[in-house]
Coordinates of C-alpha atoms in Angstrom, one line a residue:
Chain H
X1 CA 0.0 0.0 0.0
X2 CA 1.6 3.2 -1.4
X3 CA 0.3 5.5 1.1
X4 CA 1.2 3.2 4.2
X5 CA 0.3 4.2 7.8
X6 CA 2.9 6.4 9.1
X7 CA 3.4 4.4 12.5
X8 CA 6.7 2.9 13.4
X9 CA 7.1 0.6 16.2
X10 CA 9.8 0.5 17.3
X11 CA 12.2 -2.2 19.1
X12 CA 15.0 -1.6 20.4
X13 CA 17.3 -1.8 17.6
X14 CA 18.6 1.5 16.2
X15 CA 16.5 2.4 13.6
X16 CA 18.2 2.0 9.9
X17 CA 16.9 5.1 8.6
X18 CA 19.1 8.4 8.5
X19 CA 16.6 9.6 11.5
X20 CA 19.1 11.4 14.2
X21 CA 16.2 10.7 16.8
X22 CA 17.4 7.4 18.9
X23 CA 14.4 5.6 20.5
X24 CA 14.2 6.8 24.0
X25 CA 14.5 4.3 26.6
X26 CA 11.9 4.2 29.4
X27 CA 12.6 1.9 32.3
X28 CA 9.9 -0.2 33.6
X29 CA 9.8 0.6 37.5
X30 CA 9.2 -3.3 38.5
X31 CA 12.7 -4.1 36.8
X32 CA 16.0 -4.1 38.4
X33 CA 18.0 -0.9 37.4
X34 CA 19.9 -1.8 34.7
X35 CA 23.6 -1.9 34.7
X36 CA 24.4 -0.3 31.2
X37 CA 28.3 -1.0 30.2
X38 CA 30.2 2.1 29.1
X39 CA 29.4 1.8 25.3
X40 CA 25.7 1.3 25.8
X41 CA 25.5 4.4 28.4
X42 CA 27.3 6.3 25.7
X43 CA 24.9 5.6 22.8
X44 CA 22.0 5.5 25.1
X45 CA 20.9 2.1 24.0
X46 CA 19.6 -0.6 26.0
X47 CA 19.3 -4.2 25.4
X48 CA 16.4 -4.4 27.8
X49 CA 13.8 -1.6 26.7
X50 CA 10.8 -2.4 29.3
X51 CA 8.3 0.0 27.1
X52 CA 7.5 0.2 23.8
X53 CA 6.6 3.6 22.0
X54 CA 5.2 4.4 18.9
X55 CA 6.8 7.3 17.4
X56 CA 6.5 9.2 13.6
X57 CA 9.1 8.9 11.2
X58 CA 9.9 10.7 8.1
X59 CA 10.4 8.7 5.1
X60 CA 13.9 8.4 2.8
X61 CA 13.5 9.6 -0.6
X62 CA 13.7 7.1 -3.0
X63 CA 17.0 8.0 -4.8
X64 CA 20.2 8.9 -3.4
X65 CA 20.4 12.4 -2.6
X66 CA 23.1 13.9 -5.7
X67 CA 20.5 11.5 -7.6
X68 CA 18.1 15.0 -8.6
X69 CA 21.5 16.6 -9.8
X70 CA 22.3 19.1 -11.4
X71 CA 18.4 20.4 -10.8
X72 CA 18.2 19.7 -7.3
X73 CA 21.2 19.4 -5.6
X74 CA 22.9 17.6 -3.1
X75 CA 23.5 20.2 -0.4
X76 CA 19.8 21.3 -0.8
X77 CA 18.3 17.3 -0.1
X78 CA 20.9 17.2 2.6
X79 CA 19.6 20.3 4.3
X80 CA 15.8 19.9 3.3
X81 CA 15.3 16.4 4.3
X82 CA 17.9 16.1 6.8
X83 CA 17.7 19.0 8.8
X84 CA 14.2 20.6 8.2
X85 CA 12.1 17.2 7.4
X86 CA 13.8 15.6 10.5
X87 CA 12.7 18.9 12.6
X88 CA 9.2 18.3 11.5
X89 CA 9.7 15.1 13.0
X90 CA 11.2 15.7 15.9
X91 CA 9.0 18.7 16.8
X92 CA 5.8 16.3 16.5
X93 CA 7.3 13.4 18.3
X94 CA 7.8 16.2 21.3
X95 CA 4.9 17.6 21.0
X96 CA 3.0 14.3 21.1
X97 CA 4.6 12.8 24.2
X98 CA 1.6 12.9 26.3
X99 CA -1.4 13.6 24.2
X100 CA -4.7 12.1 23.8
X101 CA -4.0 12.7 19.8
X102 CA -1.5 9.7 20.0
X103 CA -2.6 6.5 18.0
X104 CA -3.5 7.9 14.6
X105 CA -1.8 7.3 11.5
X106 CA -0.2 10.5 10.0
X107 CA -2.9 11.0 7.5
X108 CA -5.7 11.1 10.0
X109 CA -3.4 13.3 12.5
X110 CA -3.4 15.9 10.0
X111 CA -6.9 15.9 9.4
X112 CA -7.3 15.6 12.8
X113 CA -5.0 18.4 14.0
X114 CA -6.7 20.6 11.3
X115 CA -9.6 20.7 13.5
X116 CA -11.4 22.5 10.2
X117 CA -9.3 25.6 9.7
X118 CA -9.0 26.1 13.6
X119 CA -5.5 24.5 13.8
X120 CA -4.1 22.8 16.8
X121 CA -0.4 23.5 17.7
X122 CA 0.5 19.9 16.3
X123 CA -0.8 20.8 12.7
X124 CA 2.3 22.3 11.4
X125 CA 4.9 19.6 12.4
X126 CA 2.4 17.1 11.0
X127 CA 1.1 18.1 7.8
X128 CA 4.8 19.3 7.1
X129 CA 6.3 16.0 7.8
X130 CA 3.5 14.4 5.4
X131 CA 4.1 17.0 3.2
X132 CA 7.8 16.4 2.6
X133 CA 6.9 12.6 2.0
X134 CA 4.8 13.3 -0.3
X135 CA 7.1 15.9 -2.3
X136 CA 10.4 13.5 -2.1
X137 CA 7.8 10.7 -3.5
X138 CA 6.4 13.4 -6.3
X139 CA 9.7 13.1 -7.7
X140 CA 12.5 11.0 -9.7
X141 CA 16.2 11.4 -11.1
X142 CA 15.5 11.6 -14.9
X143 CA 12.0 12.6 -14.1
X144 CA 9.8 15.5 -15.9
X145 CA 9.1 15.4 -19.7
X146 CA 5.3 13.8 -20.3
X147 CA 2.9 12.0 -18.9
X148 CA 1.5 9.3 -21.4
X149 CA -1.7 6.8 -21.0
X150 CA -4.8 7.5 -19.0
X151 CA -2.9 10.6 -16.9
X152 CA -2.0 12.1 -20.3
X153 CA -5.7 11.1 -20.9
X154 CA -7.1 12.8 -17.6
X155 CA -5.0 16.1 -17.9
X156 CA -6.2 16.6 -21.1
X157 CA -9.8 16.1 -20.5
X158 CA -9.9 18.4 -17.1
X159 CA -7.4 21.0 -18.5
X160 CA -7.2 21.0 -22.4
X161 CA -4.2 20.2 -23.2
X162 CA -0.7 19.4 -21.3
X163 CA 0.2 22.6 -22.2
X164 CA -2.5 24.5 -20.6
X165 CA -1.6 21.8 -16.9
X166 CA 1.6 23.2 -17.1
X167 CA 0.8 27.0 -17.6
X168 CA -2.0 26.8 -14.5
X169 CA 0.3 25.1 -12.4
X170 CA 3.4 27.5 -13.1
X171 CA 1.1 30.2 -12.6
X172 CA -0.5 28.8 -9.7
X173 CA 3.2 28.5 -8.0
X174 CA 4.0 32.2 -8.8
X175 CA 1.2 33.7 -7.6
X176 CA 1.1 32.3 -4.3
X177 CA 2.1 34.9 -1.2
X178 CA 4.6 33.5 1.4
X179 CA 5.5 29.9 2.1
X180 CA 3.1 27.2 0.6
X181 CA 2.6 24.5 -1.4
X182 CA 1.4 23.8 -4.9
X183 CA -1.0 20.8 -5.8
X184 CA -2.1 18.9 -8.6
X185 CA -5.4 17.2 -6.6
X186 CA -8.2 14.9 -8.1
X187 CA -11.4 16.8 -6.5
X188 CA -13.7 13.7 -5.5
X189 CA -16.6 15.6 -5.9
X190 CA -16.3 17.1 -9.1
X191 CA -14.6 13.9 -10.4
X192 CA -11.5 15.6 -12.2
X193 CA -7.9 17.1 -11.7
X194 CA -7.3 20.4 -10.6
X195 CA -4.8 22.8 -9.8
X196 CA -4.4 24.2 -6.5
X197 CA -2.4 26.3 -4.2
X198 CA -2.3 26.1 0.0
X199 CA -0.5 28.5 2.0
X200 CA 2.1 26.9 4.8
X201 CA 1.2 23.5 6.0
X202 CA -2.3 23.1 4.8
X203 CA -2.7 20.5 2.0
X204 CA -5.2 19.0 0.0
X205 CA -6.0 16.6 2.4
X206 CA -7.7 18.9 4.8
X207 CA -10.3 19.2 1.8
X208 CA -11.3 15.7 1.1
X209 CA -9.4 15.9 -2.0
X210 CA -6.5 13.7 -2.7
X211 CA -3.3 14.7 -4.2
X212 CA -1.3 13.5 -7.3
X213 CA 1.4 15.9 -7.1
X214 CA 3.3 18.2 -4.8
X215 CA 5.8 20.8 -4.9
X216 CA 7.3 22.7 -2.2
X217 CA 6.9 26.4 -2.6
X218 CA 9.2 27.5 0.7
X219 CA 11.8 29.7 -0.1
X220 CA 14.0 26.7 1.6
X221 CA 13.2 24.3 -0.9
X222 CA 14.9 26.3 -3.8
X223 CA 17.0 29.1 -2.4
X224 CA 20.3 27.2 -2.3
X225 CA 19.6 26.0 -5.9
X226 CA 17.7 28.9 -7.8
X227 CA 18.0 31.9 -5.3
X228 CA 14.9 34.2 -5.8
X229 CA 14.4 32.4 -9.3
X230 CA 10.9 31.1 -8.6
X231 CA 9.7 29.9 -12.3
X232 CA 12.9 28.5 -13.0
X233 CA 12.4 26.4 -10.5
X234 CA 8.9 25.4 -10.7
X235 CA 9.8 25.1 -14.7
X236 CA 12.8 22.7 -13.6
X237 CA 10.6 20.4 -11.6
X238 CA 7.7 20.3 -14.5
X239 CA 10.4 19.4 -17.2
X240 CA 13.1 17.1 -15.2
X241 CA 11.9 16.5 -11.7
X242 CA 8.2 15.4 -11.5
X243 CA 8.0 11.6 -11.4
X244 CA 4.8 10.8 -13.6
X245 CA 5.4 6.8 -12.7
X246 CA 4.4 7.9 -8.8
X247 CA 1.4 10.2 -10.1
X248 CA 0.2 7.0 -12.7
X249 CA 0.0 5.0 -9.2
X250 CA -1.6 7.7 -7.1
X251 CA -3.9 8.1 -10.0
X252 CA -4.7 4.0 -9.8
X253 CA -4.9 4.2 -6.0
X254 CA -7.1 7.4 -7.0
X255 CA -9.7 5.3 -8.7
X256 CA -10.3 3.0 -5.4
X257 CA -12.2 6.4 -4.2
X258 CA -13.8 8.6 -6.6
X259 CA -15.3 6.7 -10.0
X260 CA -13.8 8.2 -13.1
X261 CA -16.0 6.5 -15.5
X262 CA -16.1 3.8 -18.0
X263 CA -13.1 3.3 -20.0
X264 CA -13.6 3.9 -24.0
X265 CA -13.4 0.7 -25.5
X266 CA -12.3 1.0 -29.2
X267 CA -15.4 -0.3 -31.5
X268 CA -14.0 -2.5 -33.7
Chain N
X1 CA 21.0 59.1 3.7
X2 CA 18.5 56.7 1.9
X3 CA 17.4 58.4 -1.6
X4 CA 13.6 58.6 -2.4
X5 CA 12.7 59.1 -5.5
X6 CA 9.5 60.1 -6.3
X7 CA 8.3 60.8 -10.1
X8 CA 4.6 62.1 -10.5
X9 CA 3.0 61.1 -13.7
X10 CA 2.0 64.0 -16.6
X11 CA -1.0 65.8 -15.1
X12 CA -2.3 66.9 -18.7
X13 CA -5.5 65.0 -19.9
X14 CA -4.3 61.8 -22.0
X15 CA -7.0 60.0 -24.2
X16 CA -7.3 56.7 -21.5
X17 CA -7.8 53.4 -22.9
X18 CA -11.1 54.5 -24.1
X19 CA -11.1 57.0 -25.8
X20 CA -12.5 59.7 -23.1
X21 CA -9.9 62.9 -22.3
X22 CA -10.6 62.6 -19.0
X23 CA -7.6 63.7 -17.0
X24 CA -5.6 60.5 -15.7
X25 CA -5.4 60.2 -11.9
X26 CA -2.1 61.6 -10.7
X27 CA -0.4 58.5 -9.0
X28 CA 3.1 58.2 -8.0
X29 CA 5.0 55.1 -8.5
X30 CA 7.5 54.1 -6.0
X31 CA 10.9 53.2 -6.2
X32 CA 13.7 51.2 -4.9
X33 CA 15.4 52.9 -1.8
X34 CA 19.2 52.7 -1.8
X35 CA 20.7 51.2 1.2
X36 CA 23.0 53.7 2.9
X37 CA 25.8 51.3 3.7
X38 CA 27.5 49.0 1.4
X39 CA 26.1 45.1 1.1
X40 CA 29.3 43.8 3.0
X41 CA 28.9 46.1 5.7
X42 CA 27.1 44.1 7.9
X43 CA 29.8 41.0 7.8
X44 CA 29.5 38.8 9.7
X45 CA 25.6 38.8 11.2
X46 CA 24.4 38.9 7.0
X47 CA 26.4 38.9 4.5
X48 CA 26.8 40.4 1.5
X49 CA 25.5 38.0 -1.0
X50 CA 21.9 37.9 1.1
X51 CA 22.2 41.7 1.4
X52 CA 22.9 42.1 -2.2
X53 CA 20.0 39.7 -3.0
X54 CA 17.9 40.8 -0.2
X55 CA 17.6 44.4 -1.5
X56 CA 18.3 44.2 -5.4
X57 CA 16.3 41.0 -6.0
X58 CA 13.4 40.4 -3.5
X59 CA 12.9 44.2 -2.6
X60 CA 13.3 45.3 -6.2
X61 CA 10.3 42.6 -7.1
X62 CA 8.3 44.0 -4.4
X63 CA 8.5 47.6 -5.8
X64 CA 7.7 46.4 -9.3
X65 CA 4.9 44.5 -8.7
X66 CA 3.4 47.4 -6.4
X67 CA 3.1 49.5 -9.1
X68 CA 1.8 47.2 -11.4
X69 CA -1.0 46.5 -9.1
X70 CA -1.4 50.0 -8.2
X71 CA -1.4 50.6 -11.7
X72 CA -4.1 48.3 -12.6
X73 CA -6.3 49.8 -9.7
X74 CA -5.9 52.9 -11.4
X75 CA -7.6 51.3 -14.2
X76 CA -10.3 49.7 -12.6
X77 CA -11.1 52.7 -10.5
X78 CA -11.9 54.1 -13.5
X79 CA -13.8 52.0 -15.2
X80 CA -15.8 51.7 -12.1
X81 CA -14.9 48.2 -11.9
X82 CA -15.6 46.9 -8.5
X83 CA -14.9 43.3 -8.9
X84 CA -11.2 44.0 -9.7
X85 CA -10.6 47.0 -7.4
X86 CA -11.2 44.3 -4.4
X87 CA -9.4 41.5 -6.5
X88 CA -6.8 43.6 -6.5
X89 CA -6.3 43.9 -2.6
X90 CA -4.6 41.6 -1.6
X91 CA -1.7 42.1 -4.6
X92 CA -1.4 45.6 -3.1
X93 CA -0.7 44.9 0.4
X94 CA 1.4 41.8 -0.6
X95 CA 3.4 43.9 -2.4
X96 CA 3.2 46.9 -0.7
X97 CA 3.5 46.2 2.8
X98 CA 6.7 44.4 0.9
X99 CA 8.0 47.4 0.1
X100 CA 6.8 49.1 3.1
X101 CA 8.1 46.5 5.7
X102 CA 11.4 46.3 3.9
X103 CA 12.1 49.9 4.1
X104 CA 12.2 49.9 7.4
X105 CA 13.8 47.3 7.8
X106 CA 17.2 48.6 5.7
X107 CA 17.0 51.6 8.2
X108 CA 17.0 48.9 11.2
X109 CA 20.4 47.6 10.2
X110 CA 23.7 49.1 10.8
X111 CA 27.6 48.5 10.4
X112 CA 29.1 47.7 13.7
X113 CA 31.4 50.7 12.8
X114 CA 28.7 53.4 12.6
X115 CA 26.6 52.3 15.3
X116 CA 25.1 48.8 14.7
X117 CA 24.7 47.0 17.6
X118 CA 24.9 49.6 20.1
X119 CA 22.5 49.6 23.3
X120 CA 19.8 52.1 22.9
X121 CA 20.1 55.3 24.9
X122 CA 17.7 58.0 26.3
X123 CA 14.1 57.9 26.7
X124 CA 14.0 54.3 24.5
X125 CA 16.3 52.3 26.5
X126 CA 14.4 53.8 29.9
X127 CA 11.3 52.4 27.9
X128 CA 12.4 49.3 27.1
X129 CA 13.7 48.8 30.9
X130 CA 10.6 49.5 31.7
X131 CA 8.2 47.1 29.8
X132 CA 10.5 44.3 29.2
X133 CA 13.0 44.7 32.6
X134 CA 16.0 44.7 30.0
X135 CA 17.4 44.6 27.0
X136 CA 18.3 41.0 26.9
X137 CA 14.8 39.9 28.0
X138 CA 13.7 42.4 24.7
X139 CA 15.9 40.5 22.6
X140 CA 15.1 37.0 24.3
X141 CA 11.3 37.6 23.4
X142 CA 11.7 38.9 20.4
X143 CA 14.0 36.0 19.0
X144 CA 11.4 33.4 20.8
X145 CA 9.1 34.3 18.7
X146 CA 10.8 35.2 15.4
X147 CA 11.9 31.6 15.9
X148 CA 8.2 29.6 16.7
X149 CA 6.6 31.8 13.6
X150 CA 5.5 29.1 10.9
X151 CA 6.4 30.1 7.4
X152 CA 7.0 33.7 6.3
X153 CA 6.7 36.7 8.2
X154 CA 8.3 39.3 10.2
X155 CA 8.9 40.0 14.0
X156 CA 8.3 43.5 15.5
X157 CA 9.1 46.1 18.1
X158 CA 5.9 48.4 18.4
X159 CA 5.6 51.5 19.8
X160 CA 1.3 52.3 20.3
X161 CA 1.2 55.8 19.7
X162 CA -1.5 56.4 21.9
X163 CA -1.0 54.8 25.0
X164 CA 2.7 54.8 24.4
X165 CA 3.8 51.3 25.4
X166 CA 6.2 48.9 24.0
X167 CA 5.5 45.6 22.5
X168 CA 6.4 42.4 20.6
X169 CA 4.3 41.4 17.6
X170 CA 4.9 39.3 14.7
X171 CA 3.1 39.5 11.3
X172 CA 2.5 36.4 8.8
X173 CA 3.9 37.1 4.9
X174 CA 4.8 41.0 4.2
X175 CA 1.3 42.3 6.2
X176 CA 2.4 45.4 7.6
X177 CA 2.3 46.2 11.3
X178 CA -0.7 48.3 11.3
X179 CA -2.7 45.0 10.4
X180 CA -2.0 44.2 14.4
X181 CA -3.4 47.5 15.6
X182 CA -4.0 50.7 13.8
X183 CA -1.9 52.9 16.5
X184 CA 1.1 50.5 16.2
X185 CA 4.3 51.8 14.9
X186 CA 7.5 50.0 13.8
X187 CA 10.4 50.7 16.3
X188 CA 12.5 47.5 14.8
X189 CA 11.6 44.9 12.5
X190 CA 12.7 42.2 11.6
X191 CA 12.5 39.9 8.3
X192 CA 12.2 35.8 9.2
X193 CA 11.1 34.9 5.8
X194 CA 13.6 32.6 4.6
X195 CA 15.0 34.6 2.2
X196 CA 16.9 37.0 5.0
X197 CA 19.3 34.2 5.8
X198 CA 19.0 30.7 4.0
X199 CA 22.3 31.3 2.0
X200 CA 24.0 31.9 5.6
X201 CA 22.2 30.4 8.2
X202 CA 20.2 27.5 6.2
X203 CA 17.7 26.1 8.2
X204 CA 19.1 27.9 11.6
X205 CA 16.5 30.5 11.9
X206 CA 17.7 31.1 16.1
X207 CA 21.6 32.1 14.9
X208 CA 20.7 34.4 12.3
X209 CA 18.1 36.3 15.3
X210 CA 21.3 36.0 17.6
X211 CA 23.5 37.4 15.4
X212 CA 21.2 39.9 14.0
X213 CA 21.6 42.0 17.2
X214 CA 25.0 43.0 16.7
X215 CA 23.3 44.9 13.4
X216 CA 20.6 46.6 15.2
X217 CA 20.5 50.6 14.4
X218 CA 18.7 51.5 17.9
X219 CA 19.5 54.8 16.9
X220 CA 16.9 55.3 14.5
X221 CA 14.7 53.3 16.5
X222 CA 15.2 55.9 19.2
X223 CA 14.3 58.7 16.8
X224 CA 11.1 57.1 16.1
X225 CA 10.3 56.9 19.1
X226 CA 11.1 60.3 20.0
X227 CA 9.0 61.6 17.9
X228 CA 6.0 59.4 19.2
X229 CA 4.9 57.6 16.0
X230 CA 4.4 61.2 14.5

């Protein structure tokens, strides 16, 4: 399941992910204390963890990070998805330590936290942290050019022609004020794609629509590359970034939820 | 001294866009102020590259894109076309409270060698003392909150003109400090939209606020508040 539930358990082994958060140890009062040797004190790990906590992680981009070269670079993955993805994550694990909003999966705790447009202090680390799964996901090395098949298909039913996609969602992207987010979204209701723009944290989500693509629109997710050059980089990701193979299998994990119609079978 | 430039438009009556000789609107566009120290001068809280940036780039865009909106409110003022004058709003304090905020915000800053930095003196530093206990509990608050604020925005010392107290406010994007109270005037702003220090500071919005204070021009800020909000 693409979208899997964004709950790690987690044992007591160090987790393999790049995460700089080591599980925290809480000792069960019934046990003896335990007598740590000098290497485990030092790393803080514990062969005997009494409790087990359920904590969020953030997820790894699937490429290596000088993979986006030269149109996203290395230094700006390193930063954006180790240092501010990993503060997303870090902030919400803190922030949920003792709250009654502990148990849902990452999806629902955005939702959740949104409390509909009245949002809770969690909100931010939250939908940030799904947002930057989502964007790392949204792209591929070699990515870009077109879409072909039934997304080609869709994109040109609901917008006209690729062309006219590309010129809504550029425009779209400039035209948003501050930090935010810019989303190609299949509207359940009205059946079809659209283009839209959210300002911060908030994503599509929120609406009850679900997303095929995301770009980051914070000034951190392009300064180090492009500077103050907004439409080249939104122009980059549309012609080299944008992984259509991950949109094709949103779209198919799309058509679980909202009916897109009969396919047109050629009359022979 | 920071230049201002301001060029009025012809005043004569020019055909408009529809043929009438009604006499155009006399608007004044506004223009990019210079910065009256160099962009290295304020090595090594910014440096010169974000300054450079900063002011030609980002400020420059602001400036342009004020007038344009202005521009086109000109237009649909005189058509009488409601739709787009409120269409238009939120263009015009985007980019205007851009340009507006920014100003400021190059008088704010200082080289260490002409004053940057320096405690403020006189009835301000009495003030301060006085609502926040001291000047490192002004700058603690301040950089607390400059540091929580999600996304763009700015942080603010505010002087309210009429009951003449002190405070800390922050705005989201470029709104303007008058969106927080209409008597509130700008003592010290500043920018934590990630542009002000990503090339420097990357994601470590808490340094840049640390180091910003050794830039601080509380010398204008003391004029400004000498003269009440006037």
């Amino acid at each position: 399941m693409a979208m899997a539930s964004q709950l790690l358990l987690l044992p007591n082994l160090r987790f393999h992910s790049n995460s700089q958060s080591a599980p925290r140890v809480i000792s069960n009062p019934i046990c003896r204390p335990l007598k740590l040797s000098k290497f485990q004190k030092r790393y803080k790990q514990s062969l005997r963890d009494s409790r087990v906590l359920a904590f969020y992680g953030r997820k790894t981009p699937p490429y290596k990070l000088d993979a986006l070269e030269p149109y996203m670079s290395q230094r700006t993955l390193e930063v954006h998805w180790g240092k501010h993805h990993q503060e997303y994550v870090d902030g919400l694990n803190k922030q949920l330590e003792n709250s009654p909003l502990y148990g849902h999966t990452l999806e629902e705790l955005v939702k959740v936290t949104y409390n509909n447009g009245n949002p809770m202090p969690e909100f931010n680390n939250a939908a940030q942290l799904w947002n930057h799964d989502f964007f790392w996901e949204s792209m591929q090395p070699d990515g870009g050019k077109s879409p072909w098949g039934g997304v080609l298909q869709q994109i040109e039913k609901d917008f006209g022609s690729l062309e006219k996609f590309r010129d809504e969602f550029v425009e779209a992207a400039l035209s948003l004020f501050g930090s935010g987010w810019v989303w190609l979204v299949l509207k359940t209701k009205e059946k079809k794609f659209a283009v839209m723009k959210t300002s911060n944290a908030v994503n599509p989500l929120v609406g009850g629509e679900i997303p095929i693509i995301g770009l980051d629109m914070w000034e951190h997710a392009y300064y180090l590359d492009y500077k103050d050059d907004r439409e080249k980089y939104v122009m980059t990701f549309l012609n080299h970034l944008v992984s259509w193979h991950t949109v094709a299998l949103r779209m198919i994990r799309a058509e679980a939820f909202v009916n897109l119609g009969e396919p047109k079978i050629p009359v022979a | 001294m920071a230049l201002r430039i301001l060029f009025k438009k012809p005043c004569f009556p020019i055909p408009s866009h529809y043929g009438s000789t009604v006499p155009l609107r006399q608007f004044k566009t506004f223009s990019l102020p210079e910065l009256p120290y160099d962009y290295g001068a304020l090595e090594p809280a910014i440096n010169g590259e974000i300054m450079q940036l900063h002011h030609q780039k980002h400020h420059q865009a602001y400036v342009t894109n004020f007038n344009n909106a202005l521009e086109l409110l000109d237009q649909a003022l005189a058509k009488g076309d409601a739709s787009s004058t409120v269409q238009l709003q939120s263009a015009i304090k985007f980019n205007g409270g851009g340009h507006i905020n920014h100003s400021i915000f190059w008088k704010n800053l200082a080289p260490v060698n002409e004053g940057g930095g320096e405690p403020p003196k006189g009835p301000l530093g009495l003030a301060v003392e006085e609502h926040f206990g001291s000047l490192e509990e002004l700058i603690k608050k301040m950089n607390v909150q400059g540091a929580a604020l999600q996304g763009s925005g700015w942080v603010w010392l505010a002087l309210d003109k009429e009951t003449k107290t002190l405070s800390v406010e922050t705005t989201a994007n470029q709104d303007p400090l008058v969106t927080k109270g209409a008597s509130l005037v700008p003592l010290l702003g500043i920018d934590v939209w990630e542009h002000a220090y990503y090339l420097q500071y990357k994601n470590v919005r808490p340094d840049y606020l640390k180091n910003i204070w050794n830039v601080i021009n509380w010398e204008y800020a003391g004029e400004v508040f000498k003269k009440g909000g006037a």
